[in-house]
mmCIF file of N, CA and C in Angstrom:
data_model
loop_
_atom_site.group_PDB
_atom_site.id
_atom_site.type_symbol
_atom_site.label_atom_id
_atom_site.label_comp_id
_atom_site.label_asym_id
_atom_site.label_seq_id
_atom_site.Cartn_x
_atom_site.Cartn_y
_atom_site.Cartn_z
ATOM 1 N N GLN A 1 -45.469 -36.563 -31.597
ATOM 2 C CA GLN A 1 -45.580 -35.351 -30.809
ATOM 3 C C GLN A 1 -44.914 -35.563 -29.455
ATOM 4 N N VAL A 2 -44.109 -34.606 -29.031
ATOM 5 C CA VAL A 2 -43.447 -34.661 -27.743
ATOM 6 C C VAL A 2 -44.381 -34.114 -26.672
ATOM 7 N N GLN A 3 -44.451 -34.800 -25.541
ATOM 8 C CA GLN A 3 -45.260 -34.357 -24.420
ATOM 9 C C GLN A 3 -44.463 -34.452 -23.131
ATOM 10 N N LEU A 4 -44.703 -33.502 -22.222
ATOM 11 C CA LEU A 4 -44.112 -33.515 -20.900
ATOM 12 C C LEU A 4 -45.220 -33.659 -19.873
ATOM 13 N N MET A 5 -44.999 -34.484 -18.863
ATOM 14 C CA MET A 5 -45.998 -34.716 -17.833
ATOM 15 C C MET A 5 -45.362 -34.609 -16.459
ATOM 16 N N GLU A 6 -45.816 -33.630 -15.666
ATOM 17 C CA GLU A 6 -45.341 -33.473 -14.295
ATOM 18 C C GLU A 6 -46.207 -34.281 -13.340
ATOM 19 N N SER A 7 -45.605 -34.705 -12.241
ATOM 20 C CA SER A 7 -46.325 -35.397 -11.193
ATOM 21 C C SER A 7 -45.564 -35.241 -9.884
ATOM 22 N N GLY A 8 -46.218 -35.561 -8.778
ATOM 23 C CA GLY A 8 -45.565 -35.563 -7.480
ATOM 24 C C GLY A 8 -45.936 -34.426 -6.551
ATOM 25 N N GLY A 9 -46.744 -33.489 -7.017
ATOM 26 C CA GLY A 9 -47.158 -32.392 -6.164
ATOM 27 C C GLY A 9 -48.136 -32.844 -5.098
ATOM 28 N N GLY A 10 -48.407 -31.943 -4.154
ATOM 29 C CA GLY A 10 -49.331 -32.255 -3.088
ATOM 30 C C GLY A 10 -49.248 -31.262 -1.961
ATOM 31 N N LEU A 11 -49.868 -31.620 -0.843
ATOM 32 C CA LEU A 11 -49.879 -30.804 0.364
ATOM 33 C C LEU A 11 -48.858 -31.343 1.352
ATOM 34 N N VAL A 12 -48.015 -30.455 1.870
ATOM 35 C CA VAL A 12 -46.977 -30.857 2.811
ATOM 36 C C VAL A 12 -46.807 -29.771 3.861
ATOM 37 N N GLN A 13 -46.410 -30.175 5.068
ATOM 38 C CA GLN A 13 -46.165 -29.218 6.140
ATOM 39 C C GLN A 13 -44.813 -28.545 5.978
ATOM 40 N N PRO A 14 -44.647 -27.345 6.524
ATOM 41 C CA PRO A 14 -43.332 -26.703 6.485
ATOM 42 C C PRO A 14 -42.248 -27.619 7.039
ATOM 43 N N GLY A 15 -41.119 -27.651 6.345
ATOM 44 C CA GLY A 15 -40.039 -28.539 6.713
ATOM 45 C C GLY A 15 -40.106 -29.901 6.060
ATOM 46 N N GLY A 16 -41.201 -30.193 5.396
ATOM 47 C CA GLY A 16 -41.372 -31.468 4.739
ATOM 48 C C GLY A 16 -40.713 -31.522 3.375
ATOM 49 N N SER A 17 -40.915 -32.642 2.687
ATOM 50 C CA SER A 17 -40.271 -32.885 1.399
ATOM 51 C C SER A 17 -41.265 -33.409 0.373
ATOM 52 N N LEU A 18 -40.983 -33.116 -0.884
ATOM 53 C CA LEU A 18 -41.709 -33.655 -2.019
ATOM 54 C C LEU A 18 -40.723 -33.915 -3.144
ATOM 55 N N ARG A 19 -41.064 -34.860 -4.000
ATOM 56 C CA ARG A 19 -40.258 -35.148 -5.178
ATOM 57 C C ARG A 19 -41.136 -35.041 -6.417
ATOM 58 N N LEU A 20 -40.804 -34.098 -7.286
ATOM 59 C CA LEU A 20 -41.536 -33.899 -8.522
ATOM 60 C C LEU A 20 -40.850 -34.636 -9.665
ATOM 61 N N SER A 21 -41.655 -35.109 -10.606
ATOM 62 C CA SER A 21 -41.139 -35.797 -11.779
ATOM 63 C C SER A 21 -41.638 -35.124 -13.041
ATOM 64 N N CYS A 22 -40.800 -35.099 -14.064
ATOM 65 C CA CYS A 22 -41.159 -34.602 -15.378
ATOM 66 C C CYS A 22 -40.758 -35.664 -16.387
ATOM 67 N N ALA A 23 -41.732 -36.353 -16.922
ATOM 68 C CA ALA A 23 -41.486 -37.442 -17.856
ATOM 69 C C ALA A 23 -41.799 -36.996 -19.279
ATOM 70 N N ALA A 24 -40.885 -37.245 -20.191
ATOM 71 C CA ALA A 24 -41.056 -36.910 -21.594
ATOM 72 C C ALA A 24 -41.421 -38.148 -22.394
ATOM 73 N N SER A 25 -42.326 -37.968 -23.336
ATOM 74 C CA SER A 25 -42.725 -39.053 -24.218
ATOM 75 C C SER A 25 -42.809 -38.545 -25.643
ATOM 76 N N GLY A 26 -42.779 -39.464 -26.590
ATOM 77 C CA GLY A 26 -42.822 -39.111 -27.993
ATOM 78 C C GLY A 26 -41.511 -39.424 -28.678
ATOM 79 N N SER A 27 -41.328 -38.835 -29.841
ATOM 80 C CA SER A 27 -40.114 -39.035 -30.620
ATOM 81 C C SER A 27 -39.063 -38.030 -30.167
ATOM 82 N N ILE A 28 -38.091 -38.507 -29.398
ATOM 83 C CA ILE A 28 -37.089 -37.633 -28.786
ATOM 84 C C ILE A 28 -35.721 -37.939 -29.375
ATOM 85 N N ALA A 29 -35.189 -36.981 -30.100
ATOM 86 C CA ALA A 29 -33.856 -37.120 -30.670
ATOM 87 C C ALA A 29 -32.789 -36.484 -29.794
ATOM 88 N N SER A 30 -33.148 -35.388 -29.102
ATOM 89 C CA SER A 30 -32.190 -34.701 -28.254
ATOM 90 C C SER A 30 -32.916 -33.869 -27.210
ATOM 91 N N VAL A 31 -32.299 -33.742 -26.046
ATOM 92 C CA VAL A 31 -32.780 -32.873 -24.978
ATOM 93 C C VAL A 31 -31.597 -32.020 -24.541
ATOM 94 N N VAL A 32 -31.654 -30.742 -24.839
ATOM 95 C CA VAL A 32 -30.539 -29.856 -24.554
ATOM 96 C C VAL A 32 -30.561 -29.391 -23.105
ATOM 97 N N ILE A 33 -31.751 -29.022 -22.612
ATOM 98 C CA ILE A 33 -31.860 -28.496 -21.263
ATOM 99 C C ILE A 33 -33.279 -28.694 -20.748
ATOM 100 N N THR A 34 -33.415 -28.897 -19.457
ATOM 101 C CA THR A 34 -34.710 -29.021 -18.805
ATOM 102 C C THR A 34 -34.715 -28.147 -17.558
ATOM 103 N N GLY A 35 -35.797 -27.427 -17.356
ATOM 104 C CA GLY A 35 -35.913 -26.566 -16.196
ATOM 105 C C GLY A 35 -37.223 -26.766 -15.463
ATOM 106 N N TRP A 36 -37.189 -26.501 -14.159
ATOM 107 C CA TRP A 36 -38.385 -26.441 -13.336
ATOM 108 C C TRP A 36 -38.698 -24.986 -13.042
ATOM 109 N N TYR A 37 -39.942 -24.609 -13.278
ATOM 110 C CA TYR A 37 -40.437 -23.272 -13.019
ATOM 111 C C TYR A 37 -41.593 -23.348 -12.043
ATOM 112 N N ARG A 38 -41.895 -22.235 -11.397
ATOM 113 C CA ARG A 38 -43.060 -22.196 -10.530
ATOM 114 C C ARG A 38 -43.774 -20.858 -10.669
ATOM 115 N N GLN A 39 -45.072 -20.885 -10.422
ATOM 116 C CA GLN A 39 -45.880 -19.691 -10.510
ATOM 117 C C GLN A 39 -46.915 -19.696 -9.392
ATOM 118 N N ALA A 40 -46.815 -18.713 -8.516
ATOM 119 C CA ALA A 40 -47.772 -18.535 -7.441
ATOM 120 C C ALA A 40 -48.835 -17.538 -7.875
ATOM 121 N N PRO A 41 -50.013 -17.552 -7.238
ATOM 122 C CA PRO A 41 -51.076 -16.608 -7.608
ATOM 123 C C PRO A 41 -50.599 -15.167 -7.553
ATOM 124 N N GLY A 42 -50.865 -14.418 -8.621
ATOM 125 C CA GLY A 42 -50.492 -13.025 -8.687
ATOM 126 C C GLY A 42 -49.034 -12.761 -8.988
ATOM 127 N N LYS A 43 -48.266 -13.808 -9.245
ATOM 128 C CA LYS A 43 -46.844 -13.649 -9.526
ATOM 129 C C LYS A 43 -46.498 -14.204 -10.899
ATOM 130 N N VAL A 44 -45.351 -13.772 -11.416
ATOM 131 C CA VAL A 44 -44.878 -14.271 -12.697
ATOM 132 C C VAL A 44 -44.265 -15.652 -12.521
ATOM 133 N N ARG A 45 -44.186 -16.379 -13.614
ATOM 134 C CA ARG A 45 -43.535 -17.678 -13.587
ATOM 135 C C ARG A 45 -42.026 -17.478 -13.502
ATOM 136 N N GLU A 46 -41.378 -18.184 -12.580
ATOM 137 C CA GLU A 46 -39.957 -18.001 -12.351
ATOM 138 C C GLU A 46 -39.217 -19.325 -12.434
ATOM 139 N N LEU A 47 -37.969 -19.238 -12.846
ATOM 140 C CA LEU A 47 -37.112 -20.416 -12.932
ATOM 141 C C LEU A 47 -36.650 -20.822 -11.544
ATOM 142 N N VAL A 48 -36.788 -22.100 -11.228
ATOM 143 C CA VAL A 48 -36.373 -22.648 -9.947
ATOM 144 C C VAL A 48 -35.048 -23.382 -10.072
ATOM 145 N N ALA A 49 -34.943 -24.268 -11.052
ATOM 146 C CA ALA A 49 -33.745 -25.070 -11.249
ATOM 147 C C ALA A 49 -33.698 -25.558 -12.680
ATOM 148 N N ARG A 50 -32.494 -25.858 -13.167
ATOM 149 C CA ARG A 50 -32.347 -26.377 -14.516
ATOM 150 C C ARG A 50 -31.161 -27.323 -14.582
ATOM 151 N N ILE A 51 -31.195 -28.196 -15.581
ATOM 152 C CA ILE A 51 -30.107 -29.132 -15.820
ATOM 153 C C ILE A 51 -29.908 -29.249 -17.324
ATOM 154 N N ASN A 52 -28.655 -29.191 -17.773
ATOM 155 C CA ASN A 52 -28.391 -29.273 -19.202
ATOM 156 C C ASN A 52 -27.980 -30.688 -19.594
ATOM 157 N N GLY A 53 -27.701 -30.863 -20.891
ATOM 158 C CA GLY A 53 -27.386 -32.183 -21.402
ATOM 159 C C GLY A 53 -26.140 -32.798 -20.812
ATOM 160 N N GLY A 54 -25.211 -31.966 -20.363
ATOM 161 C CA GLY A 54 -23.994 -32.457 -19.745
ATOM 162 C C GLY A 54 -24.114 -32.706 -18.262
ATOM 163 N N GLY A 55 -25.275 -32.395 -17.674
ATOM 164 C CA GLY A 55 -25.502 -32.624 -16.264
ATOM 165 C C GLY A 55 -25.249 -31.434 -15.368
ATOM 166 N N ALA A 56 -24.826 -30.312 -15.939
ATOM 167 C CA ALA A 56 -24.616 -29.111 -15.140
ATOM 168 C C ALA A 56 -25.949 -28.563 -14.652
ATOM 169 N N THR A 57 -25.973 -28.074 -13.419
ATOM 170 C CA THR A 57 -27.209 -27.595 -12.804
ATOM 171 C C THR A 57 -27.079 -26.165 -12.338
ATOM 172 N N ASN A 58 -28.217 -25.495 -12.251
ATOM 173 C CA ASN A 58 -28.307 -24.149 -11.711
ATOM 174 C C ASN A 58 -29.571 -24.036 -10.881
ATOM 175 N N TYR A 59 -29.509 -23.213 -9.826
ATOM 176 C CA TYR A 59 -30.632 -23.047 -8.919
ATOM 177 C C TYR A 59 -30.864 -21.580 -8.607
ATOM 178 N N ASP A 60 -32.124 -21.241 -8.407
ATOM 179 C CA ASP A 60 -32.436 -19.934 -7.877
ATOM 180 C C ASP A 60 -31.949 -19.846 -6.436
ATOM 181 N N ASP A 61 -31.528 -18.662 -6.022
ATOM 182 C CA ASP A 61 -30.994 -18.497 -4.675
ATOM 183 C C ASP A 61 -31.992 -18.898 -3.589
ATOM 184 N N SER A 62 -33.274 -18.745 -3.869
ATOM 185 C CA SER A 62 -34.283 -19.035 -2.872
ATOM 186 C C SER A 62 -34.398 -20.524 -2.543
ATOM 187 N N VAL A 63 -33.908 -21.392 -3.427
ATOM 188 C CA VAL A 63 -34.026 -22.836 -3.213
ATOM 189 C C VAL A 63 -32.678 -23.530 -3.111
ATOM 190 N N LYS A 64 -31.609 -22.817 -3.351
ATOM 191 C CA LYS A 64 -30.282 -23.418 -3.333
ATOM 192 C C LYS A 64 -29.984 -24.022 -1.960
ATOM 193 N N GLY A 65 -29.522 -25.260 -1.968
ATOM 194 C CA GLY A 65 -29.259 -25.971 -0.737
ATOM 195 C C GLY A 65 -30.434 -26.779 -0.231
ATOM 196 N N ARG A 66 -31.630 -26.518 -0.751
ATOM 197 C CA ARG A 66 -32.821 -27.254 -0.342
ATOM 198 C C ARG A 66 -33.376 -28.138 -1.457
ATOM 199 N N PHE A 67 -33.257 -27.675 -2.703
ATOM 200 C CA PHE A 67 -33.788 -28.408 -3.856
ATOM 201 C C PHE A 67 -32.645 -29.017 -4.653
ATOM 202 N N THR A 68 -32.914 -30.160 -5.280
ATOM 203 C CA THR A 68 -31.946 -30.820 -6.140
ATOM 204 C C THR A 68 -32.630 -31.289 -7.414
ATOM 205 N N ILE A 69 -32.081 -30.894 -8.561
ATOM 206 C CA ILE A 69 -32.593 -31.360 -9.842
ATOM 207 C C ILE A 69 -31.693 -32.485 -10.342
ATOM 208 N N SER A 70 -32.298 -33.520 -10.888
ATOM 209 C CA SER A 70 -31.549 -34.665 -11.394
ATOM 210 C C SER A 70 -32.305 -35.283 -12.558
ATOM 211 N N ARG A 71 -31.693 -36.263 -13.204
ATOM 212 C CA ARG A 71 -32.338 -36.890 -14.353
ATOM 213 C C ARG A 71 -32.018 -38.370 -14.423
ATOM 214 N N ASP A 72 -32.898 -39.094 -15.104
ATOM 215 C CA ASP A 72 -32.699 -40.492 -15.436
ATOM 216 C C ASP A 72 -32.903 -40.593 -16.939
ATOM 217 N N ASN A 73 -31.812 -40.615 -17.681
ATOM 218 C CA ASN A 73 -31.903 -40.599 -19.136
ATOM 219 C C ASN A 73 -32.621 -41.834 -19.692
ATOM 220 N N ALA A 74 -32.435 -42.965 -19.051
ATOM 221 C CA ALA A 74 -33.075 -44.189 -19.513
ATOM 222 C C ALA A 74 -34.594 -44.090 -19.448
ATOM 223 N N LYS A 75 -35.101 -43.301 -18.506
ATOM 224 C CA LYS A 75 -36.543 -43.133 -18.333
ATOM 225 C C LYS A 75 -37.060 -41.829 -18.927
ATOM 226 N N ASN A 76 -36.173 -41.041 -19.538
ATOM 227 C CA ASN A 76 -36.550 -39.731 -20.078
ATOM 228 C C ASN A 76 -37.281 -38.896 -19.036
ATOM 229 N N THR A 77 -36.742 -38.883 -17.835
ATOM 230 C CA THR A 77 -37.399 -38.221 -16.714
ATOM 231 C C THR A 77 -36.420 -37.332 -15.964
ATOM 232 N N VAL A 78 -36.885 -36.146 -15.594
ATOM 233 C CA VAL A 78 -36.142 -35.218 -14.753
ATOM 234 C C VAL A 78 -36.894 -35.053 -13.447
ATOM 235 N N TYR A 79 -36.154 -34.999 -12.346
ATOM 236 C CA TYR A 79 -36.742 -34.913 -11.023
ATOM 237 C C TYR A 79 -36.364 -33.612 -10.334
ATOM 238 N N LEU A 80 -37.208 -33.204 -9.413
ATOM 239 C CA LEU A 80 -36.898 -32.099 -8.524
ATOM 240 C C LEU A 80 -37.191 -32.550 -7.105
ATOM 241 N N GLN A 81 -36.131 -32.825 -6.351
ATOM 242 C CA GLN A 81 -36.267 -33.188 -4.948
ATOM 243 C C GLN A 81 -36.313 -31.906 -4.126
ATOM 244 N N MET A 82 -37.383 -31.709 -3.388
ATOM 245 C CA MET A 82 -37.592 -30.497 -2.615
ATOM 246 C C MET A 82 -37.604 -30.849 -1.136
ATOM 247 N N ASN A 83 -36.631 -30.336 -0.405
ATOM 248 C CA ASN A 83 -36.510 -30.569 1.029
ATOM 249 C C ASN A 83 -36.664 -29.263 1.799
ATOM 250 N N ASP A 84 -36.966 -29.386 3.081
ATOM 251 C CA ASP A 84 -37.127 -28.225 3.952
ATOM 252 C C ASP A 84 -38.057 -27.197 3.313
ATOM 253 N N LEU A 85 -39.211 -27.645 2.900
ATOM 254 C CA LEU A 85 -40.144 -26.775 2.192
ATOM 255 C C LEU A 85 -40.692 -25.682 3.096
ATOM 256 N N LYS A 86 -40.904 -24.520 2.499
ATOM 257 C CA LYS A 86 -41.410 -23.347 3.187
ATOM 258 C C LYS A 86 -42.726 -22.905 2.558
ATOM 259 N N PRO A 87 -43.567 -22.196 3.311
ATOM 260 C CA PRO A 87 -44.828 -21.721 2.728
ATOM 261 C C PRO A 87 -44.640 -20.926 1.444
ATOM 262 N N GLU A 88 -43.567 -20.161 1.349
ATOM 263 C CA GLU A 88 -43.318 -19.377 0.152
ATOM 264 C C GLU A 88 -42.949 -20.221 -1.064
ATOM 265 N N ASP A 89 -42.731 -21.515 -0.870
ATOM 266 C CA ASP A 89 -42.513 -22.422 -1.992
ATOM 267 C C ASP A 89 -43.816 -22.840 -2.663
ATOM 268 N N SER A 90 -44.942 -22.533 -2.057
ATOM 269 C CA SER A 90 -46.231 -22.924 -2.607
ATOM 270 C C SER A 90 -46.445 -22.287 -3.970
ATOM 271 N N ALA A 91 -46.785 -23.101 -4.955
ATOM 272 C CA ALA A 91 -46.978 -22.633 -6.319
ATOM 273 C C ALA A 91 -47.364 -23.817 -7.197
ATOM 274 N N VAL A 92 -47.738 -23.515 -8.433
ATOM 275 C CA VAL A 92 -47.833 -24.547 -9.449
ATOM 276 C C VAL A 92 -46.459 -24.679 -10.086
ATOM 277 N N TYR A 93 -45.937 -25.885 -10.096
ATOM 278 C CA TYR A 93 -44.617 -26.141 -10.649
ATOM 279 C C TYR A 93 -44.743 -26.719 -12.051
ATOM 280 N N TYR A 94 -43.981 -26.139 -12.988
ATOM 281 C CA TYR A 94 -44.017 -26.530 -14.386
ATOM 282 C C TYR A 94 -42.650 -27.015 -14.848
ATOM 283 N N CYS A 95 -42.668 -27.984 -15.712
ATOM 284 C CA CYS A 95 -41.463 -28.472 -16.365
ATOM 285 C C CYS A 95 -41.397 -27.902 -17.777
ATOM 286 N N TRP A 96 -40.219 -27.456 -18.192
ATOM 287 C CA TRP A 96 -39.989 -26.998 -19.550
ATOM 288 C C TRP A 96 -38.707 -27.642 -20.071
ATOM 289 N N SER A 97 -38.766 -28.115 -21.312
ATOM 290 C CA SER A 97 -37.594 -28.748 -21.897
ATOM 291 C C SER A 97 -37.411 -28.313 -23.339
ATOM 292 N N LEU A 98 -36.151 -28.168 -23.743
ATOM 293 C CA LEU A 98 -35.794 -27.959 -25.135
ATOM 294 C C LEU A 98 -35.553 -29.337 -25.734
ATOM 295 N N VAL A 99 -36.523 -29.800 -26.523
ATOM 296 C CA VAL A 99 -36.503 -31.139 -27.095
ATOM 297 C C VAL A 99 -36.568 -31.018 -28.608
ATOM 298 N N ASN A 100 -35.640 -31.663 -29.297
ATOM 299 C CA ASN A 100 -35.590 -31.609 -30.759
ATOM 300 C C ASN A 100 -35.579 -30.169 -31.261
ATOM 301 N N ALA A 101 -34.854 -29.318 -30.557
ATOM 302 C CA ALA A 101 -34.676 -27.909 -30.898
ATOM 303 C C ALA A 101 -35.945 -27.071 -30.715
ATOM 304 N N ARG A 102 -36.931 -27.587 -29.980
ATOM 305 C CA ARG A 102 -38.131 -26.838 -29.674
ATOM 306 C C ARG A 102 -38.448 -26.914 -28.184
ATOM 307 N N GLY A 103 -39.105 -25.865 -27.670
ATOM 308 C CA GLY A 103 -39.449 -25.817 -26.274
ATOM 309 C C GLY A 103 -40.834 -26.369 -25.996
ATOM 310 N N TYR A 104 -40.964 -27.128 -24.902
ATOM 311 C CA TYR A 104 -42.228 -27.734 -24.513
ATOM 312 C C TYR A 104 -42.482 -27.495 -23.033
ATOM 313 N N TRP A 105 -43.735 -27.221 -22.699
ATOM 314 C CA TRP A 105 -44.186 -27.072 -21.317
ATOM 315 C C TRP A 105 -45.025 -28.269 -20.895
ATOM 316 N N GLY A 106 -44.898 -28.657 -19.635
ATOM 317 C CA GLY A 106 -45.818 -29.606 -19.045
ATOM 318 C C GLY A 106 -47.059 -28.894 -18.551
ATOM 319 N N GLN A 107 -47.988 -29.645 -17.971
ATOM 320 C CA GLN A 107 -49.272 -29.081 -17.555
ATOM 321 C C GLN A 107 -49.236 -28.457 -16.167
ATOM 322 N N GLY A 108 -48.218 -28.749 -15.390
ATOM 323 C CA GLY A 108 -48.075 -28.203 -14.058
ATOM 324 C C GLY A 108 -48.590 -29.132 -12.973
ATOM 325 N N THR A 109 -47.995 -29.027 -11.788
ATOM 326 C CA THR A 109 -48.436 -29.784 -10.623
ATOM 327 C C THR A 109 -48.413 -28.862 -9.409
ATOM 328 N N GLN A 110 -49.467 -28.917 -8.612
ATOM 329 C CA GLN A 110 -49.630 -28.003 -7.484
ATOM 330 C C GLN A 110 -48.829 -28.464 -6.278
ATOM 331 N N VAL A 111 -48.084 -27.541 -5.694
ATOM 332 C CA VAL A 111 -47.372 -27.771 -4.439
ATOM 333 C C VAL A 111 -47.888 -26.764 -3.420
ATOM 334 N N THR A 112 -48.388 -27.259 -2.301
ATOM 335 C CA THR A 112 -48.885 -26.404 -1.234
ATOM 336 C C THR A 112 -48.172 -26.751 0.059
ATOM 337 N N VAL A 113 -47.547 -25.752 0.670
ATOM 338 C CA VAL A 113 -46.819 -25.926 1.925
ATOM 339 C C VAL A 113 -47.559 -25.143 2.995
ATOM 340 N N SER A 114 -48.157 -25.846 3.929
ATOM 341 C CA SER A 114 -48.983 -25.206 4.947
ATOM 342 C C SER A 114 -49.073 -26.094 6.174
ATOM 343 N N SER A 115 -49.162 -25.464 7.337
ATOM 344 C CA SER A 115 -49.341 -26.199 8.573
ATOM 345 C C SER A 115 -50.816 -26.397 8.894
#
């Protein structure tokens, strides 16, 4: 069974930084694409950033220039480096990956940006 596990969330002041990790475990034959999503209270879950198998990346306009998605294939891990965090970035962040031709969600990690 394939599992995704997010980590790295926490409380940070505006302008601060956090690094989120999404580690995959199980029998993994292929990973086509991995994305980071976030969901704040009362809002829909939205795509923040994604990276495909070739390394191409895409970002939502709200985080472009501040967030960076990357991967370490040897560790089966995708990262989201978040810099210059703003209160509006506060949300539960989820990892989603297309693994072995199926989609999987992680459990989510809380990010709170507050002074």
